[in-house]
Amino acid sequence: MRAPNDINSTFEEAVKLSSTHKVPNVDQSHLCHDYALFADAQQAALARSPELERLTTYRERKEAELRSSTPSAPSKKSAKSSAKTEMTLHLEREMKEDEEAIEALLRERSAYAQTALKMYAKALALSDEHDDSTTRMSSLWLEHDEDDEVNTSFAGALQQVPSHKFIFLSPQLAARLDRPKTLTPFNDALNKLVLRISMDHPYHILYQVITLADSLSSLSKSRRASDMGAEGRGPAAAAILATISSSKDPDHGLARSASADMQMLASAATAWCLSRSKEEESVSLGKPINVPSDCPLKQLPPKLSIPVATAPPPIDPLGKYADMATLVRYRSTYAVLGGIHRPKKMLVIDSTGKTRSELFKGEDELRQDAVMEQVFEMSNKLLRRDRKTKTRDLRFRTYRVIPLARKTGIMEFVGDSQAIGDWLKPAHNR
């Protein structure tokens, strides 16, 4: 087998030649994608290589032998102690050889991973033909989050991929935000990517960033000190919001306005989700209740420049979002529905006059619901590809879930639906 560096050079030369001879972008994209698949398969084979597993097992075994053969205290010179020394030296030599062999295999895998990532990114930058590979590319990238060489090599190619191609994976990307004391190449590249998505497509990711920033402020000092994961994500998310609000670039005006309005709505929605009135406890489920005068949603400015939270606009690859329906106001009544957390159902009107129903849920972790909806959306994409399932219009009915801080969130209310508990009782009787 040829060395990875030789193969990488061949890849780069082929891509360079296709560009020089003005091969159509779609064809160049196919070429890069094929190379990416090849390099990805090679790095995956090395990751599960029997040789790597054997060497790793031997190293661990020899480390254990070395620990057991090393005397705990200095002993007098003797034939026995001399034999132990020779055995120790022999074990150390073998361990060094094994370590060098392991490092060589890992370097080889790293080289293939670098090629795969760069070629995936190149294919995505050249055309939309292989957009499905965004998931695989991101997964491979996250697998190598501790490999500085891979991340340094990939950073430039990552910047060339249009940001809208990562929107579907924004929950996973935002969850990996971090701002450690010493910024690693992975942290730097990921934070910049999430910032870029937030600048270009604020309506599709900023609620996630806002929630991460809010979660840090809601933690106690002792909890912040003990929860290093939350401590790292919170400051990174807050830094993104600060960068957006302080930007003077005219091209970032949309993101600045959206960030300010979305933070206001998120704060008001969180407070409303957690509030409980005496009337809510006594009123019949589903019966209209007048919205109290101190409801946080009533304090919002009229005609915000953002869409209804559960109805984001279609993704605009150019990030213009012109002629977008925006949130106007919430209706003056609401209803409490059944369930453990007794969500509040409210109606919201947008600038086109359309009325939508939303559920405000408190004391309920909605991130799992959001991930499941993400899974169903991916399943729908697969169902649309198959001719038979597409003809039969088989799909999951999905709905929007917006997790917010302090275990709250907003959910799209699915009309003409029924709670499963309400359906089961009469069904059992039948």
GROMACS .gro file of C-alpha atoms in nm:
model
  430
    1MET     CA    1   0.000   0.000   0.000
    2ARG     CA    2   0.126   0.346  -0.081
    3ALA     CA    3   0.204   0.584   0.204
    4PRO     CA    4  -0.071   0.831   0.300
    5ASN     CA    5   0.148   1.129   0.213
    6ASP     CA    6   0.194   0.997  -0.141
    7ILE     CA    7  -0.180   0.942  -0.177
    8ASN     CA    8  -0.254   1.288  -0.036
    9SER     CA    9  -0.019   1.440  -0.293
   10THR     CA   10  -0.197   1.246  -0.568
   11PHE     CA   11  -0.535   1.370  -0.444
   12GLU     CA   12  -0.422   1.731  -0.431
   13GLU     CA   13  -0.260   1.709  -0.775
   14ALA     CA   14  -0.576   1.562  -0.930
   15VAL     CA   15  -0.794   1.832  -0.777
   16LYS     CA   16  -0.550   2.100  -0.891
   17LEU     CA   17  -0.549   1.965  -1.247
   18SER     CA   18  -0.930   1.953  -1.260
   19SER     CA   19  -0.942   2.316  -1.150
   20THR     CA   20  -0.670   2.422  -1.394
   21HIS     CA   21  -0.850   2.260  -1.688
   22LYS     CA   22  -1.178   2.423  -1.581
   23VAL     CA   23  -1.362   2.098  -1.516
   24PRO     CA   24  -1.724   2.183  -1.414
   25ASN     CA   25  -1.770   2.231  -1.041
   26VAL     CA   26  -2.013   1.940  -1.018
   27ASP     CA   27  -1.757   1.703  -1.168
   28GLN     CA   28  -1.486   1.838  -0.940
   29SER     CA   29  -1.723   1.781  -0.650
   30HIS     CA   30  -1.771   1.417  -0.750
   31LEU     CA   31  -1.395   1.373  -0.772
   32CYS     CA   32  -1.337   1.521  -0.427
   33HIS     CA   33  -1.619   1.320  -0.276
   34ASP     CA   34  -1.481   0.993  -0.417
   35TYR     CA   35  -1.139   1.075  -0.273
   36ALA     CA   36  -1.300   1.160   0.060
   37LEU     CA   37  -1.481   0.825   0.071
   38PHE     CA   38  -1.158   0.640  -0.006
   39ALA     CA   39  -0.954   0.822   0.257
   40ASP     CA   40  -1.236   0.788   0.511
   41ALA     CA   41  -1.249   0.412   0.453
   42GLN     CA   42  -0.872   0.389   0.500
   43GLN     CA   43  -0.872   0.578   0.829
   44ALA     CA   44  -1.167   0.369   0.953
   45ALA     CA   45  -0.983   0.046   0.864
   46LEU     CA   46  -0.677   0.166   1.055
   47ALA     CA   47  -0.891   0.259   1.358
   48ARG     CA   48  -1.015  -0.099   1.389
   49SER     CA   49  -0.690  -0.257   1.268
   50PRO     CA   50  -0.608  -0.590   1.441
   51GLU     CA   51  -0.244  -0.479   1.447
   52LEU     CA   52  -0.329  -0.162   1.640
   53GLU     CA   53  -0.545  -0.361   1.881
   54ARG     CA   54  -0.270  -0.619   1.929
   55LEU     CA   55  -0.002  -0.358   1.994
   56THR     CA   56  -0.225  -0.168   2.236
   57THR     CA   57  -0.301  -0.490   2.428
   58TYR     CA   58   0.069  -0.582   2.443
   59ARG     CA   59   0.162  -0.237   2.565
   60GLU     CA   60  -0.093  -0.250   2.846
   61ARG     CA   61   0.024  -0.598   2.944
   62LYS     CA   62   0.389  -0.492   2.950
   63GLU     CA   63   0.305  -0.183   3.154
   64ALA     CA   64   0.145  -0.411   3.412
   65GLU     CA   65   0.449  -0.642   3.410
   66LEU     CA   66   0.680  -0.345   3.449
   67ARG     CA   67   0.487  -0.216   3.750
   68SER     CA   68   0.498  -0.556   3.917
   69SER     CA   69   0.868  -0.611   3.846
   70THR     CA   70   0.984  -0.270   3.972
   71PRO     CA   71   1.096  -0.300   4.338
   72SER     CA   72   0.906  -0.076   4.579
   73ALA     CA   73   1.222   0.005   4.776
   74PRO     CA   74   1.597  -0.003   4.700
   75SER     CA   75   1.747  -0.347   4.760
   76LYS     CA   76   2.101  -0.475   4.798
   77LYS     CA   77   2.285  -0.582   4.489
   78SER     CA   78   2.221  -0.946   4.417
   79ALA     CA   79   2.179  -1.182   4.128
   80LYS     CA   80   1.804  -1.160   4.177
   81SER     CA   81   1.792  -0.779   4.168
   82SER     CA   82   2.026  -0.776   3.869
   83ALA     CA   83   1.793  -1.015   3.683
   84LYS     CA   84   1.500  -0.789   3.764
   85THR     CA   85   1.690  -0.493   3.624
   86GLU     CA   86   1.763  -0.679   3.302
   87MET     CA   87   1.399  -0.784   3.271
   88THR     CA   88   1.287  -0.426   3.336
   89LEU     CA   89   1.520  -0.291   3.069
   90HIS     CA   90   1.397  -0.555   2.824
   91LEU     CA   91   1.034  -0.464   2.893
   92GLU     CA   92   1.109  -0.095   2.850
   93ARG     CA   93   1.277  -0.159   2.514
   94GLU     CA   94   0.982  -0.363   2.393
   95MET     CA   95   0.737  -0.100   2.516
   96LYS     CA   96   0.928   0.170   2.330
   97GLU     CA   97   0.917  -0.035   2.009
   98ASP     CA   98   0.542  -0.097   2.053
   99GLU     CA   99   0.484   0.271   2.124
  100GLU     CA  100   0.667   0.371   1.807
  101ALA     CA  101   0.463   0.121   1.604
  102ILE     CA  102   0.139   0.249   1.756
  103GLU     CA  103   0.234   0.611   1.685
  104ALA     CA  104   0.318   0.522   1.323
  105LEU     CA  105  -0.028   0.367   1.275
  106LEU     CA  106  -0.198   0.664   1.441
  107ARG     CA  107  -0.001   0.907   1.223
  108GLU     CA  108  -0.111   0.712   0.917
  109ARG     CA  109  -0.475   0.725   1.030
  110SER     CA  110  -0.442   1.097   1.103
  111ALA     CA  111  -0.307   1.161   0.752
  112TYR     CA  112  -0.601   0.981   0.594
  113ALA     CA  113  -0.844   1.165   0.821
  114GLN     CA  114  -0.696   1.499   0.712
  115THR     CA  115  -0.741   1.406   0.347
  116ALA     CA  116  -1.097   1.282   0.401
  117LEU     CA  117  -1.201   1.598   0.584
  118LYS     CA  118  -1.045   1.835   0.332
  119MET     CA  119  -1.197   1.647   0.038
  120TYR     CA  120  -1.542   1.631   0.199
  121ALA     CA  121  -1.521   2.006   0.256
  122LYS     CA  122  -1.403   2.070  -0.100
  123ALA     CA  123  -1.692   1.865  -0.240
  124LEU     CA  124  -1.942   2.056  -0.026
  125ALA     CA  125  -1.793   2.391  -0.129
  126LEU     CA  126  -1.807   2.309  -0.501
  127SER     CA  127  -2.167   2.190  -0.531
  128ASP     CA  128  -2.481   2.074  -0.350
  129GLU     CA  129  -2.463   1.723  -0.494
  130HIS     CA  130  -2.311   1.570  -0.180
  131ASP     CA  131  -2.471   1.772   0.099
  132ASP     CA  132  -2.559   1.452   0.284
  133SER     CA  133  -2.188   1.405   0.352
  134THR     CA  134  -2.197   1.704   0.589
  135THR     CA  135  -2.308   1.466   0.864
  136ARG     CA  136  -2.026   1.220   0.800
  137MET     CA  137  -1.767   1.496   0.770
  138SER     CA  138  -1.879   1.652   1.098
  139SER     CA  139  -1.879   1.315   1.273
  140LEU     CA  140  -1.525   1.242   1.154
  141TRP     CA  141  -1.414   1.589   1.261
  142LEU     CA  142  -1.559   1.546   1.611
  143GLU     CA  143  -1.389   1.206   1.640
  144HIS     CA  144  -1.055   1.383   1.599
  145ASP     CA  145  -1.123   1.675   1.832
  146GLU     CA  146  -0.801   1.609   2.025
  147ASP     CA  147  -0.578   1.581   1.717
  148ASP     CA  148  -0.432   1.929   1.672
  149GLU     CA  149  -0.267   1.836   1.342
  150VAL     CA  150  -0.599   1.725   1.191
  151ASN     CA  151  -0.779   2.037   1.313
  152THR     CA  152  -0.507   2.276   1.196
  153SER     CA  153  -0.511   2.112   0.853
  154PHE     CA  154  -0.892   2.117   0.831
  155ALA     CA  155  -0.957   2.473   0.951
  156GLY     CA  156  -0.904   2.644   0.616
  157ALA     CA  157  -1.118   2.395   0.421
  158LEU     CA  158  -1.395   2.421   0.681
  159GLN     CA  159  -1.420   2.795   0.623
  160GLN     CA  160  -1.499   2.735   0.254
  161VAL     CA  161  -1.810   2.525   0.325
  162PRO     CA  162  -2.130   2.738   0.311
  163SER     CA  163  -2.263   2.780   0.663
  164HIS     CA  164  -2.622   2.682   0.578
  165LYS     CA  165  -2.507   2.323   0.520
  166PHE     CA  166  -2.441   2.288   0.895
  167ILE     CA  167  -2.777   2.420   1.018
  168PHE     CA  168  -2.925   2.073   1.056
  169LEU     CA  169  -2.639   1.979   1.291
  170SER     CA  170  -2.646   2.303   1.490
  171PRO     CA  171  -2.766   2.137   1.817
  172GLN     CA  172  -2.468   1.899   1.813
  173LEU     CA  173  -2.223   2.172   1.714
  174ALA     CA  174  -2.350   2.422   1.972
  175ALA     CA  175  -2.326   2.154   2.243
  176ARG     CA  176  -1.950   2.124   2.173
  177LEU     CA  177  -1.880   2.495   2.216
  178ASP     CA  178  -1.602   2.559   2.463
  179ARG     CA  179  -1.367   2.836   2.567
  180PRO     CA  180  -1.089   2.679   2.774
  181LYS     CA  181  -0.799   2.878   2.912
  182THR     CA  182  -0.581   2.747   2.631
  183LEU     CA  183  -0.775   2.749   2.306
  184THR     CA  184  -0.710   2.436   2.098
  185PRO     CA  185  -0.731   2.427   1.717
  186PHE     CA  186  -1.055   2.229   1.748
  187ASN     CA  187  -1.215   2.480   1.988
  188ASP     CA  188  -1.107   2.766   1.767
  189ALA     CA  189  -1.246   2.611   1.446
  190LEU     CA  190  -1.575   2.502   1.606
  191ASN     CA  191  -1.640   2.833   1.781
  192LYS     CA  192  -1.574   3.020   1.456
  193LEU     CA  193  -1.810   2.790   1.266
  194VAL     CA  194  -2.096   2.840   1.515
  195LEU     CA  195  -2.034   3.215   1.503
  196ARG     CA  196  -2.048   3.208   1.123
  197ILE     CA  197  -2.378   3.015   1.125
  198SER     CA  198  -2.515   3.260   1.383
  199MET     CA  199  -2.417   3.559   1.170
  200ASP     CA  200  -2.556   3.413   0.845
  201HIS     CA  201  -2.866   3.230   0.975
  202PRO     CA  202  -2.954   3.365   1.319
  203TYR     CA  203  -3.316   3.244   1.317
  204HIS     CA  204  -3.204   2.881   1.289
  205ILE     CA  205  -2.941   2.860   1.564
  206LEU     CA  206  -2.941   3.157   1.801
  207TYR     CA  207  -3.198   3.013   2.045
  208GLN     CA  208  -2.952   2.731   2.111
  209VAL     CA  209  -2.666   2.974   2.168
  210ILE     CA  210  -2.882   3.200   2.388
  211THR     CA  211  -2.988   2.901   2.599
  212LEU     CA  212  -2.628   2.794   2.656
  213ALA     CA  213  -2.532   3.147   2.760
  214ASP     CA  214  -2.836   3.173   2.990
  215SER     CA  215  -2.764   2.837   3.150
  216LEU     CA  216  -2.431   2.967   3.276
  217SER     CA  217  -2.583   3.273   3.443
  218SER     CA  218  -2.844   3.057   3.619
  219LEU     CA  219  -2.585   2.830   3.783
  220SER     CA  220  -2.464   2.892   4.136
  221LYS     CA  221  -2.098   2.975   4.185
  222SER     CA  222  -2.028   2.635   4.343
  223ARG     CA  223  -2.207   2.455   4.061
  224ARG     CA  224  -2.016   2.655   3.799
  225ALA     CA  225  -1.689   2.552   3.960
  226SER     CA  226  -1.783   2.183   3.962
  227ASP     CA  227  -1.952   2.164   3.619
  228MET     CA  228  -1.660   2.232   3.387
  229GLY     CA  229  -1.859   2.131   3.076
  230ALA     CA  230  -2.127   2.394   3.136
  231GLU     CA  231  -1.867   2.647   3.237
  232GLY     CA  232  -1.686   2.603   2.906
  233ARG     CA  233  -1.996   2.620   2.686
  234GLY     CA  234  -2.152   2.917   2.863
  235PRO     CA  235  -1.865   3.163   2.813
  236ALA     CA  236  -1.819   3.047   2.453
  237ALA     CA  237  -2.188   3.106   2.378
  238ALA     CA  238  -2.183   3.442   2.558
  239ALA     CA  239  -1.877   3.542   2.352
  240ILE     CA  240  -2.067   3.468   2.029
  241LEU     CA  241  -2.359   3.687   2.138
  242ALA     CA  242  -2.118   3.963   2.240
  243THR     CA  243  -1.938   3.946   1.905
  244ILE     CA  244  -2.266   3.975   1.716
  245SER     CA  245  -2.396   4.269   1.922
  246SER     CA  246  -2.067   4.460   1.898
  247SER     CA  247  -2.009   4.407   1.525
  248LYS     CA  248  -2.009   4.728   1.321
  249ASP     CA  249  -2.013   4.546   0.988
  250PRO     CA  250  -2.321   4.653   0.786
  251ASP     CA  251  -2.353   4.295   0.661
  252HIS     CA  252  -2.417   4.182   1.019
  253GLY     CA  253  -2.715   4.412   1.077
  254LEU     CA  254  -2.963   4.125   1.042
  255ALA     CA  255  -2.779   3.915   1.301
  256ARG     CA  256  -2.748   4.209   1.545
  257SER     CA  257  -3.118   4.285   1.531
  258ALA     CA  258  -3.218   3.919   1.547
  259SER     CA  259  -2.990   3.851   1.844
  260ALA     CA  260  -3.135   4.136   2.051
  261ASP     CA  261  -3.498   4.045   1.975
  262MET     CA  262  -3.447   3.670   2.018
  263GLN     CA  263  -3.283   3.723   2.357
  264MET     CA  264  -3.582   3.932   2.467
  265LEU     CA  265  -3.827   3.667   2.351
  266ALA     CA  266  -3.627   3.382   2.508
  267SER     CA  267  -3.613   3.562   2.844
  268ALA     CA  268  -3.986   3.642   2.838
  269ALA     CA  269  -4.079   3.289   2.729
  270THR     CA  270  -3.867   3.130   3.002
  271ALA     CA  271  -4.033   3.342   3.271
  272TRP     CA  272  -4.381   3.268   3.130
  273CYS     CA  273  -4.312   2.892   3.120
  274LEU     CA  274  -4.220   2.892   3.489
  275SER     CA  275  -4.503   3.115   3.612
  276ARG     CA  276  -4.812   2.963   3.773
  277SER     CA  277  -5.131   3.140   3.879
  278LYS     CA  278  -5.406   3.024   4.116
  279GLU     CA  279  -5.653   3.042   3.830
  280GLU     CA  280  -5.452   2.785   3.635
  281GLU     CA  281  -5.488   2.537   3.921
  282SER     CA  282  -5.867   2.564   3.939
  283VAL     CA  283  -5.978   2.618   3.580
  284SER     CA  284  -6.090   2.331   3.357
  285LEU     CA  285  -5.831   2.201   3.114
  286GLY     CA  286  -5.853   2.374   2.778
  287LYS     CA  287  -6.078   2.654   2.901
  288PRO     CA  288  -5.966   3.005   2.793
  289ILE     CA  289  -5.793   3.217   3.060
  290ASN     CA  290  -5.715   3.587   3.026
  291VAL     CA  291  -5.345   3.658   2.999
  292PRO     CA  292  -5.242   3.851   3.315
  293SER     CA  293  -5.120   4.206   3.277
  294ASP     CA  294  -4.777   4.113   3.414
  295CYS     CA  295  -4.725   3.836   3.159
  296PRO     CA  296  -4.366   3.877   3.025
  297LEU     CA  297  -4.485   3.819   2.669
  298LYS     CA  298  -4.706   4.128   2.699
  299GLN     CA  299  -4.401   4.340   2.775
  300LEU     CA  300  -4.235   4.260   2.441
  301PRO     CA  301  -4.204   4.546   2.192
  302PRO     CA  302  -4.466   4.539   1.917
  303LYS     CA  303  -4.372   4.390   1.580
  304LEU     CA  304  -4.039   4.228   1.658
  305SER     CA  305  -3.807   4.180   1.363
  306ILE     CA  306  -3.793   3.803   1.417
  307PRO     CA  307  -4.016   3.519   1.297
  308VAL     CA  308  -4.245   3.321   1.527
  309ALA     CA  309  -4.009   3.095   1.724
  310THR     CA  310  -4.173   2.772   1.604
  311ALA     CA  311  -4.199   2.891   1.241
  312PRO     CA  312  -3.852   2.991   1.120
  313PRO     CA  313  -3.828   3.094   0.755
  314PRO     CA  314  -3.698   2.857   0.487
  315ILE     CA  315  -3.319   2.850   0.482
  316ASP     CA  316  -3.179   3.119   0.254
  317PRO     CA  317  -2.827   3.014   0.143
  318LEU     CA  318  -2.746   3.382   0.085
  319GLY     CA  319  -2.860   3.480   0.436
  320LYS     CA  320  -3.081   3.767   0.311
  321TYR     CA  321  -3.416   3.653   0.459
  322ALA     CA  322  -3.615   3.920   0.278
  323ASP     CA  323  -3.996   3.937   0.293
  324MET     CA  324  -4.001   3.719   0.603
  325ALA     CA  325  -4.315   3.685   0.818
  326THR     CA  326  -4.239   3.830   1.162
  327LEU     CA  327  -4.393   3.798   1.506
  328VAL     CA  328  -4.657   4.066   1.580
  329ARG     CA  329  -4.819   3.970   1.910
  330TYR     CA  330  -4.964   3.695   2.127
  331ARG     CA  331  -5.339   3.668   2.180
  332SER     CA  332  -5.488   3.790   2.508
  333THR     CA  333  -5.610   3.446   2.620
  334TYR     CA  334  -5.444   3.110   2.676
  335ALA     CA  335  -5.538   2.762   2.795
  336VAL     CA  336  -5.378   2.505   3.024
  337LEU     CA  337  -5.357   2.155   2.881
  338GLY     CA  338  -5.331   1.820   3.056
  339GLY     CA  339  -5.013   1.633   3.136
  340ILE     CA  340  -4.753   1.619   3.411
  341HIS     CA  341  -4.617   1.968   3.339
  342ARG     CA  342  -4.951   2.129   3.236
  343PRO     CA  343  -4.824   2.329   2.936
  344LYS     CA  344  -4.984   2.657   2.832
  345LYS     CA  345  -5.129   2.681   2.486
  346MET     CA  346  -5.115   3.026   2.329
  347LEU     CA  347  -5.196   3.172   1.990
  348VAL     CA  348  -4.946   3.400   1.816
  349ILE     CA  349  -5.006   3.622   1.512
  350ASP     CA  350  -4.743   3.698   1.249
  351SER     CA  351  -4.715   3.988   1.005
  352THR     CA  352  -4.910   3.802   0.734
  353GLY     CA  353  -5.206   3.769   0.970
  354LYS     CA  354  -5.155   3.397   1.015
  355THR     CA  355  -5.228   3.256   1.361
  356ARG     CA  356  -5.019   2.974   1.504
  357SER     CA  357  -5.051   2.768   1.822
  358GLU     CA  358  -4.760   2.722   2.061
  359LEU     CA  359  -4.709   2.532   2.386
  360PHE     CA  360  -4.503   2.687   2.666
  361LYS     CA  361  -4.363   2.413   2.889
  362GLY     CA  362  -4.186   2.457   3.221
  363GLU     CA  363  -3.988   2.218   3.439
  364ASP     CA  364  -3.945   1.979   3.149
  365GLU     CA  365  -3.624   1.893   2.963
  366LEU     CA  366  -3.708   1.952   2.596
  367ARG     CA  367  -3.366   1.884   2.450
  368GLN     CA  368  -3.449   1.514   2.410
  369ASP     CA  369  -3.770   1.606   2.225
  370ALA     CA  370  -3.567   1.832   1.995
  371VAL     CA  371  -3.317   1.555   1.917
  372MET     CA  372  -3.597   1.307   1.841
  373GLU     CA  373  -3.756   1.554   1.598
  374GLN     CA  374  -3.414   1.586   1.436
  375VAL     CA  375  -3.404   1.206   1.396
  376PHE     CA  376  -3.752   1.206   1.241
  377GLU     CA  377  -3.650   1.480   0.996
  378MET     CA  378  -3.351   1.274   0.888
  379SER     CA  379  -3.578   0.969   0.851
  380ASN     CA  380  -3.809   1.174   0.627
  381LYS     CA  381  -3.514   1.258   0.400
  382LEU     CA  382  -3.438   0.887   0.365
  383LEU     CA  383  -3.805   0.807   0.297
  384ARG     CA  384  -3.816   1.071   0.021
  385ARG     CA  385  -3.521   0.908  -0.154
  386ASP     CA  386  -3.687   0.569  -0.192
  387ARG     CA  387  -3.923   0.553  -0.489
  388LYS     CA  388  -4.185   0.336  -0.318
  389THR     CA  389  -4.201   0.530   0.008
  390LYS     CA  390  -4.202   0.859  -0.181
  391THR     CA  391  -4.494   0.742  -0.398
  392ARG     CA  392  -4.688   0.644  -0.086
  393ASP     CA  393  -4.594   0.975   0.082
  394LEU     CA  394  -4.469   0.793   0.392
  395ARG     CA  395  -4.328   1.035   0.645
  396PHE     CA  396  -4.321   1.134   1.010
  397ARG     CA  397  -4.524   1.437   1.113
  398THR     CA  398  -4.265   1.659   1.279
  399TYR     CA  399  -4.300   1.976   1.483
  400ARG     CA  400  -4.067   2.247   1.610
  401VAL     CA  401  -3.916   2.226   1.957
  402ILE     CA  402  -3.724   2.524   2.101
  403PRO     CA  403  -3.546   2.426   2.427
  404LEU     CA  404  -3.478   2.726   2.651
  405ALA     CA  405  -3.295   2.784   2.980
  406ARG     CA  406  -3.397   2.638   3.316
  407LYS     CA  407  -3.572   2.334   3.166
  408THR     CA  408  -3.828   2.535   2.971
  409GLY     CA  409  -3.916   2.563   2.607
  410ILE     CA  410  -4.163   2.639   2.331
  411MET     CA  411  -4.320   2.368   2.117
  412GLU     CA  412  -4.525   2.391   1.800
  413PHE     CA  413  -4.877   2.271   1.875
  414VAL     CA  414  -4.988   2.008   1.625
  415GLY     CA  415  -5.348   2.073   1.526
  416ASP     CA  416  -5.610   1.799   1.487
  417SER     CA  417  -5.419   1.583   1.732
  418GLN     CA  418  -5.504   1.409   2.057
  419ALA     CA  419  -5.302   1.318   2.364
  420ILE     CA  420  -5.226   0.945   2.365
  421GLY     CA  421  -5.365   0.916   2.719
  422ASP     CA  422  -5.697   1.064   2.607
  423TRP     CA  423  -5.711   0.818   2.320
  424LEU     CA  424  -5.617   0.508   2.522
  425LYS     CA  425  -5.893   0.529   2.785
  426PRO     CA  426  -6.191   0.497   2.548
  427ALA     CA  427  -5.988   0.258   2.331
  428HIS     CA  428  -5.954   0.018   2.624
  429ASN     CA  429  -6.328   0.036   2.686
  430ARG     CA  430  -6.395  -0.053   2.324
   0.00000   0.00000   0.00000
